[in-house]
Amino acid sequence: MSGMTTVASLISPTVPVSVTLDRPLKLGVMASGSGSNFEAIAQAIADRQLNAQVQVLLYNNPGAKAAARADRWGIPSVLLNHREFASREALDAAIVATLQQHEVEWVIMAGWMRIVTPVLINAFHRRILNIHPSLLPSFKGNRAVEQALAAGVKITGCTVHLVVPEVDSGDIIIQAAVPVLFGDTLETLHDRIHTQEHRIFPYAIALAAQAQQHSKS
Ligand code: GRF
C-alpha cells in the first residue's frame, strides 16, 4: 500500500449548508487569554458571514490579549477579575449583570478558562456556547490537546457545544476533525486545531441560534 499523505480536515458533514437568521444576534463573548476565536467571530461578522453583533467582551485576566483585540475592533470590553470574587457564583452573578446591561442574547465562551455555575447557565438557558479543543466526549477538561497527544490518537479536533452544568458535556452543535501528524508538538497540533476552531465557531453560533429561532416559530 502506498503512503497516505492527505491531511485534510473534516467538518461535521451532516449540518445544513445555509443558515438564515431572522434578525442579528446580540452576542456577549467571554475570553481569558489570546482571544483568537473572539477575533474570528468579529471577522465573520464584518465579512457578513454571521448576522450578529458583539455587544461586549468579558475577560478575567488583566492584560489578556483579547482585550486589545476588542479595542482594535471598537468593541466594549469589561474586566471581571475572578481573583476579586469570593466564589464562582459571585463571579457569575457579576457576569450575568454585565451581559444583561449590554443586552446580550447569546453568550459565547471563547477560551473562557473558568468553570461556570448554574447562576450563569440558568440565566441564559440553552443560549451559551463553548468551544473545546478535542472531539468531545474525548478529552474533557483542561489540557485537551496534551491529553490527545499523550493518548496517541491519530485524529482529534474541536467541538462547539451548548453549556450545561457538567463540564464539556452539553449538546454538540458542530465538530471539526484534525489529523495528528507525525512529529506534532503541542504547539503545531493546537495551531491546526485553532484554524478549524476559527472556521466552525461563527457557523456554530448561527446554527444554534437558527435552531432556536425555528423551534419558536
Ligand atoms: C481554544 O483552543 C479553545 O478551544 C480553548 O481555549 C483556546 C482559546 O484560544 N477553550 P483563543 O483565546 O481563542 O485564541
Short mmCIF file of C-alpha atoms and ligand atoms in Angstrom, two decimals:
data_model
loop_
_atom_site.label_atom_id
_atom_site.label_comp_id
_atom_site.label_asym_id
_atom_site.label_seq_id
_atom_site.Cartn_x
_atom_site.Cartn_y
_atom_site.Cartn_z
CA MET A 1 0.00 0.00 0.00
CA SER A 2 1.37 3.43 -0.86
CA GLY A 3 1.82 6.08 1.83
CA MET A 4 -1.13 8.31 2.57
CA THR A 5 -0.29 12.00 2.65
CA THR A 6 -3.76 13.51 2.87
CA VAL A 7 -4.10 15.82 5.86
CA ALA A 8 -7.50 17.31 5.14
CA SER A 9 -9.69 18.40 8.00
CA LEU A 10 -13.34 17.41 8.05
CA ILE A 11 -16.23 19.43 9.37
CA SER A 12 -19.39 17.62 10.54
CA PRO A 13 -20.81 16.64 7.16
CA THR A 14 -24.46 16.49 8.18
CA VAL A 15 -25.02 20.11 9.16
CA PRO A 16 -27.07 22.34 6.82
CA VAL A 17 -25.09 24.33 4.27
CA SER A 18 -27.04 27.55 4.52
CA VAL A 19 -28.13 29.23 7.72
CA THR A 20 -30.64 32.07 7.83
CA LEU A 21 -31.33 34.15 10.88
CA ASP A 22 -34.48 36.26 11.31
CA ARG A 23 -32.52 39.13 12.81
CA PRO A 24 -28.99 39.96 14.02
CA LEU A 25 -27.89 38.13 17.16
CA LYS A 26 -26.63 40.13 20.11
CA LEU A 27 -23.56 38.31 21.37
CA GLY A 28 -21.54 38.58 24.55
CA VAL A 29 -18.13 36.93 24.26
CA MET A 30 -16.12 35.65 27.24
CA ALA A 31 -12.38 35.08 26.85
CA SER A 32 -9.47 34.52 29.24
CA GLY A 33 -6.42 34.77 27.01
CA SER A 34 -5.43 35.32 23.43
CA GLY A 35 -8.92 35.79 22.01
CA SER A 36 -8.22 34.46 18.53
CA ASN A 37 -11.66 32.82 18.45
CA PHE A 38 -13.24 36.08 19.55
CA GLU A 39 -11.47 37.80 16.68
CA ALA A 40 -12.57 35.11 14.20
CA ILE A 41 -16.17 35.79 15.25
CA ALA A 42 -15.70 39.55 14.86
CA GLN A 43 -14.18 38.96 11.43
CA ALA A 44 -17.03 36.67 10.35
CA ILE A 45 -19.50 39.39 11.34
CA ALA A 46 -17.51 42.02 9.43
CA ASP A 47 -17.43 39.69 6.41
CA ARG A 48 -21.22 39.23 6.66
CA GLN A 49 -20.86 35.50 7.18
CA LEU A 50 -22.56 35.80 10.56
CA ASN A 51 -25.56 38.07 11.11
CA ALA A 52 -24.67 39.28 14.59
CA GLN A 53 -23.13 41.99 16.70
CA VAL A 54 -20.72 41.60 19.62
CA GLN A 55 -22.22 43.77 22.36
CA VAL A 56 -19.38 43.23 24.84
CA LEU A 57 -16.24 41.19 25.52
CA LEU A 58 -15.80 39.96 29.10
CA TYR A 59 -12.33 38.92 30.21
CA ASN A 60 -10.98 37.76 33.56
CA ASN A 61 -7.22 38.17 33.27
CA PRO A 62 -5.81 41.71 33.34
CA GLY A 63 -3.68 42.20 30.24
CA ALA A 64 -5.44 39.44 28.26
CA LYS A 65 -4.71 39.88 24.57
CA ALA A 66 -8.41 39.50 23.90
CA ALA A 67 -8.98 42.98 25.41
CA ALA A 68 -6.51 44.58 22.99
CA ARG A 69 -8.29 42.84 20.12
CA ALA A 70 -11.62 44.25 21.35
CA ASP A 71 -10.12 47.76 21.39
CA ARG A 72 -8.96 47.35 17.80
CA TRP A 73 -12.46 46.27 16.74
CA GLY A 74 -14.12 49.06 18.71
CA ILE A 75 -15.96 46.51 20.86
CA PRO A 76 -16.55 47.43 24.53
CA SER A 77 -14.70 45.19 26.96
CA VAL A 78 -15.17 44.62 30.68
CA LEU A 79 -12.65 43.06 33.06
CA LEU A 80 -14.16 40.81 35.73
CA ASN A 81 -11.13 39.50 37.57
CA HIS A 82 -12.13 36.23 39.23
CA ARG A 83 -9.49 36.82 41.93
CA GLU A 84 -11.65 39.64 43.28
CA PHE A 85 -14.74 37.49 43.84
CA ALA A 86 -15.44 35.33 46.88
CA SER A 87 -16.92 32.41 44.91
CA ARG A 88 -17.61 31.14 41.40
CA GLU A 89 -21.26 32.08 41.94
CA ALA A 90 -20.37 35.66 42.86
CA LEU A 91 -18.28 36.00 39.70
CA ASP A 92 -21.07 34.50 37.60
CA ALA A 93 -23.62 36.89 39.11
CA ALA A 94 -21.43 39.82 38.02
CA ILE A 95 -21.08 38.24 34.57
CA VAL A 96 -24.86 37.90 34.24
CA ALA A 97 -25.40 41.52 35.32
CA THR A 98 -22.82 42.78 32.82
CA LEU A 99 -24.23 40.70 29.97
CA GLN A 100 -27.75 41.91 30.75
CA GLN A 101 -26.59 45.54 30.89
CA HIS A 102 -25.26 45.06 27.36
CA GLU A 103 -28.50 43.40 26.20
CA VAL A 104 -26.76 40.17 25.31
CA GLU A 105 -28.91 37.27 23.99
CA TRP A 106 -26.27 34.62 23.28
CA VAL A 107 -23.18 34.00 25.40
CA ILE A 108 -20.08 32.78 23.61
CA MET A 109 -17.36 31.20 25.73
CA ALA A 110 -14.31 31.59 23.51
CA GLY A 111 -11.42 30.31 25.60
CA TRP A 112 -13.02 31.13 28.98
CA MET A 113 -10.84 29.12 31.34
CA ARG A 114 -13.16 29.14 34.35
CA ILE A 115 -15.84 26.64 35.31
CA VAL A 116 -19.24 28.32 35.17
CA THR A 117 -22.13 27.68 37.55
CA PRO A 118 -25.92 27.45 37.26
CA VAL A 119 -26.03 31.16 38.14
CA LEU A 120 -24.86 31.90 34.59
CA ILE A 121 -26.21 28.77 32.90
CA ASN A 122 -29.79 29.29 34.12
CA ALA A 123 -29.78 32.99 33.25
CA PHE A 124 -29.08 32.14 29.60
CA HIS A 125 -30.85 28.80 29.29
CA ARG A 126 -29.57 26.92 26.18
CA ARG A 127 -28.04 30.16 24.91
CA ILE A 128 -24.43 29.61 25.98
CA LEU A 129 -21.90 28.06 23.62
CA ASN A 130 -18.37 26.86 24.37
CA ILE A 131 -15.53 25.75 22.14
CA HIS A 132 -13.33 22.87 23.26
CA PRO A 133 -10.13 21.69 21.54
CA SER A 134 -11.00 17.99 21.20
CA LEU A 135 -13.63 15.78 19.64
CA LEU A 136 -15.92 15.53 22.64
CA PRO A 137 -16.70 13.40 24.55
CA SER A 138 -12.99 12.54 24.34
CA PHE A 139 -10.53 14.59 26.37
CA LYS A 140 -12.77 16.76 28.50
CA GLY A 141 -11.37 19.36 30.87
CA ASN A 142 -8.01 21.08 30.91
CA ARG A 143 -5.13 20.35 28.56
CA ALA A 144 -7.27 18.57 25.98
CA VAL A 145 -4.64 18.84 23.25
CA GLU A 146 -1.98 17.43 25.56
CA GLN A 147 -4.34 14.62 26.53
CA ALA A 148 -4.91 13.74 22.87
CA LEU A 149 -1.17 13.69 22.13
CA ALA A 150 -0.49 11.55 25.19
CA ALA A 151 -3.23 9.09 24.21
CA GLY A 152 -1.68 8.69 20.76
CA VAL A 153 -4.91 9.30 18.86
CA LYS A 154 -4.44 9.85 15.13
CA ILE A 155 -7.40 12.18 14.70
CA THR A 156 -8.53 14.84 17.12
CA GLY A 157 -10.28 18.15 16.56
CA CYS A 158 -12.59 20.68 18.12
CA THR A 159 -16.19 20.90 19.25
CA VAL A 160 -18.72 23.68 19.75
CA HIS A 161 -21.37 22.66 22.27
CA LEU A 162 -24.10 24.07 24.48
CA VAL A 163 -23.00 24.70 28.04
CA VAL A 164 -24.61 22.66 30.82
CA PRO A 165 -23.53 22.31 34.45
CA GLU A 166 -21.40 19.23 33.74
CA VAL A 167 -18.14 20.44 32.16
CA ASP A 168 -17.75 19.94 28.37
CA SER A 169 -20.95 17.90 28.16
CA GLY A 170 -23.81 19.82 26.51
CA ASP A 171 -25.39 19.11 23.12
CA ILE A 172 -22.83 19.14 20.32
CA ILE A 173 -23.53 21.74 17.61
CA ILE A 174 -20.62 21.12 15.24
CA GLN A 175 -17.22 19.44 15.22
CA ALA A 176 -14.15 19.54 13.01
CA ALA A 177 -11.71 16.67 12.81
CA VAL A 178 -7.98 17.45 12.69
CA PRO A 179 -5.35 14.80 11.90
CA VAL A 180 -2.45 14.32 14.29
CA LEU A 181 0.72 14.36 12.19
CA PHE A 182 3.99 12.56 12.75
CA GLY A 183 6.22 14.81 14.86
CA ASP A 184 3.40 17.04 16.02
CA THR A 185 4.09 19.08 19.15
CA LEU A 186 1.52 20.61 21.42
CA GLU A 187 2.02 23.87 19.58
CA THR A 188 1.80 22.60 16.00
CA LEU A 189 -1.26 20.50 16.74
CA HIS A 190 -3.01 23.26 18.68
CA ASP A 191 -2.28 25.69 15.82
CA ARG A 192 -4.09 23.42 13.36
CA ILE A 193 -6.97 22.93 15.80
CA HIS A 194 -7.21 26.70 16.19
CA THR A 195 -7.53 27.12 12.44
CA GLN A 196 -10.54 24.80 12.45
CA GLU A 197 -12.00 26.46 15.54
CA HIS A 198 -11.99 29.76 13.69
CA ARG A 199 -13.91 28.16 10.81
CA ILE A 200 -16.58 26.37 12.82
CA PHE A 201 -17.31 28.75 15.69
CA PRO A 202 -19.12 31.52 13.75
CA TYR A 203 -21.01 28.85 11.84
CA ALA A 204 -21.99 27.05 15.03
CA ILE A 205 -23.34 30.27 16.53
CA ALA A 206 -25.60 30.75 13.52
CA LEU A 207 -26.70 27.11 13.55
CA ALA A 208 -27.55 27.06 17.23
CA ALA A 209 -29.46 30.34 17.00
CA GLN A 210 -31.30 29.25 13.87
CA ALA A 211 -32.40 26.02 15.55
CA GLN A 212 -33.79 28.01 18.43
CA GLN A 213 -35.50 30.66 16.29
CA HIS A 214 -37.20 27.92 14.25
CA SER A 215 -38.25 25.95 17.31
CA LYS A 216 -40.12 29.07 18.49
CA SER A 217 -41.84 29.83 15.17
C1 GRF B 1 -9.10 27.33 22.22
O1 GRF B 1 -8.27 26.31 21.77
C2 GRF B 1 -10.36 26.79 22.81
O2 GRF B 1 -10.76 25.57 22.26
C3 GRF B 1 -9.98 26.60 24.25
O3 GRF B 1 -9.14 27.68 24.55
C4 GRF B 1 -8.48 28.11 23.37
C5 GRF B 1 -8.71 29.59 23.26
O4 GRF B 1 -7.96 30.16 22.23
N1 GRF B 1 -11.15 26.52 25.08
P1 GRF B 1 -8.12 31.69 21.85
O5 GRF B 1 -8.01 32.51 23.13
O6 GRF B 1 -9.47 31.89 21.22
O7 GRF B 1 -7.01 32.01 20.92
#
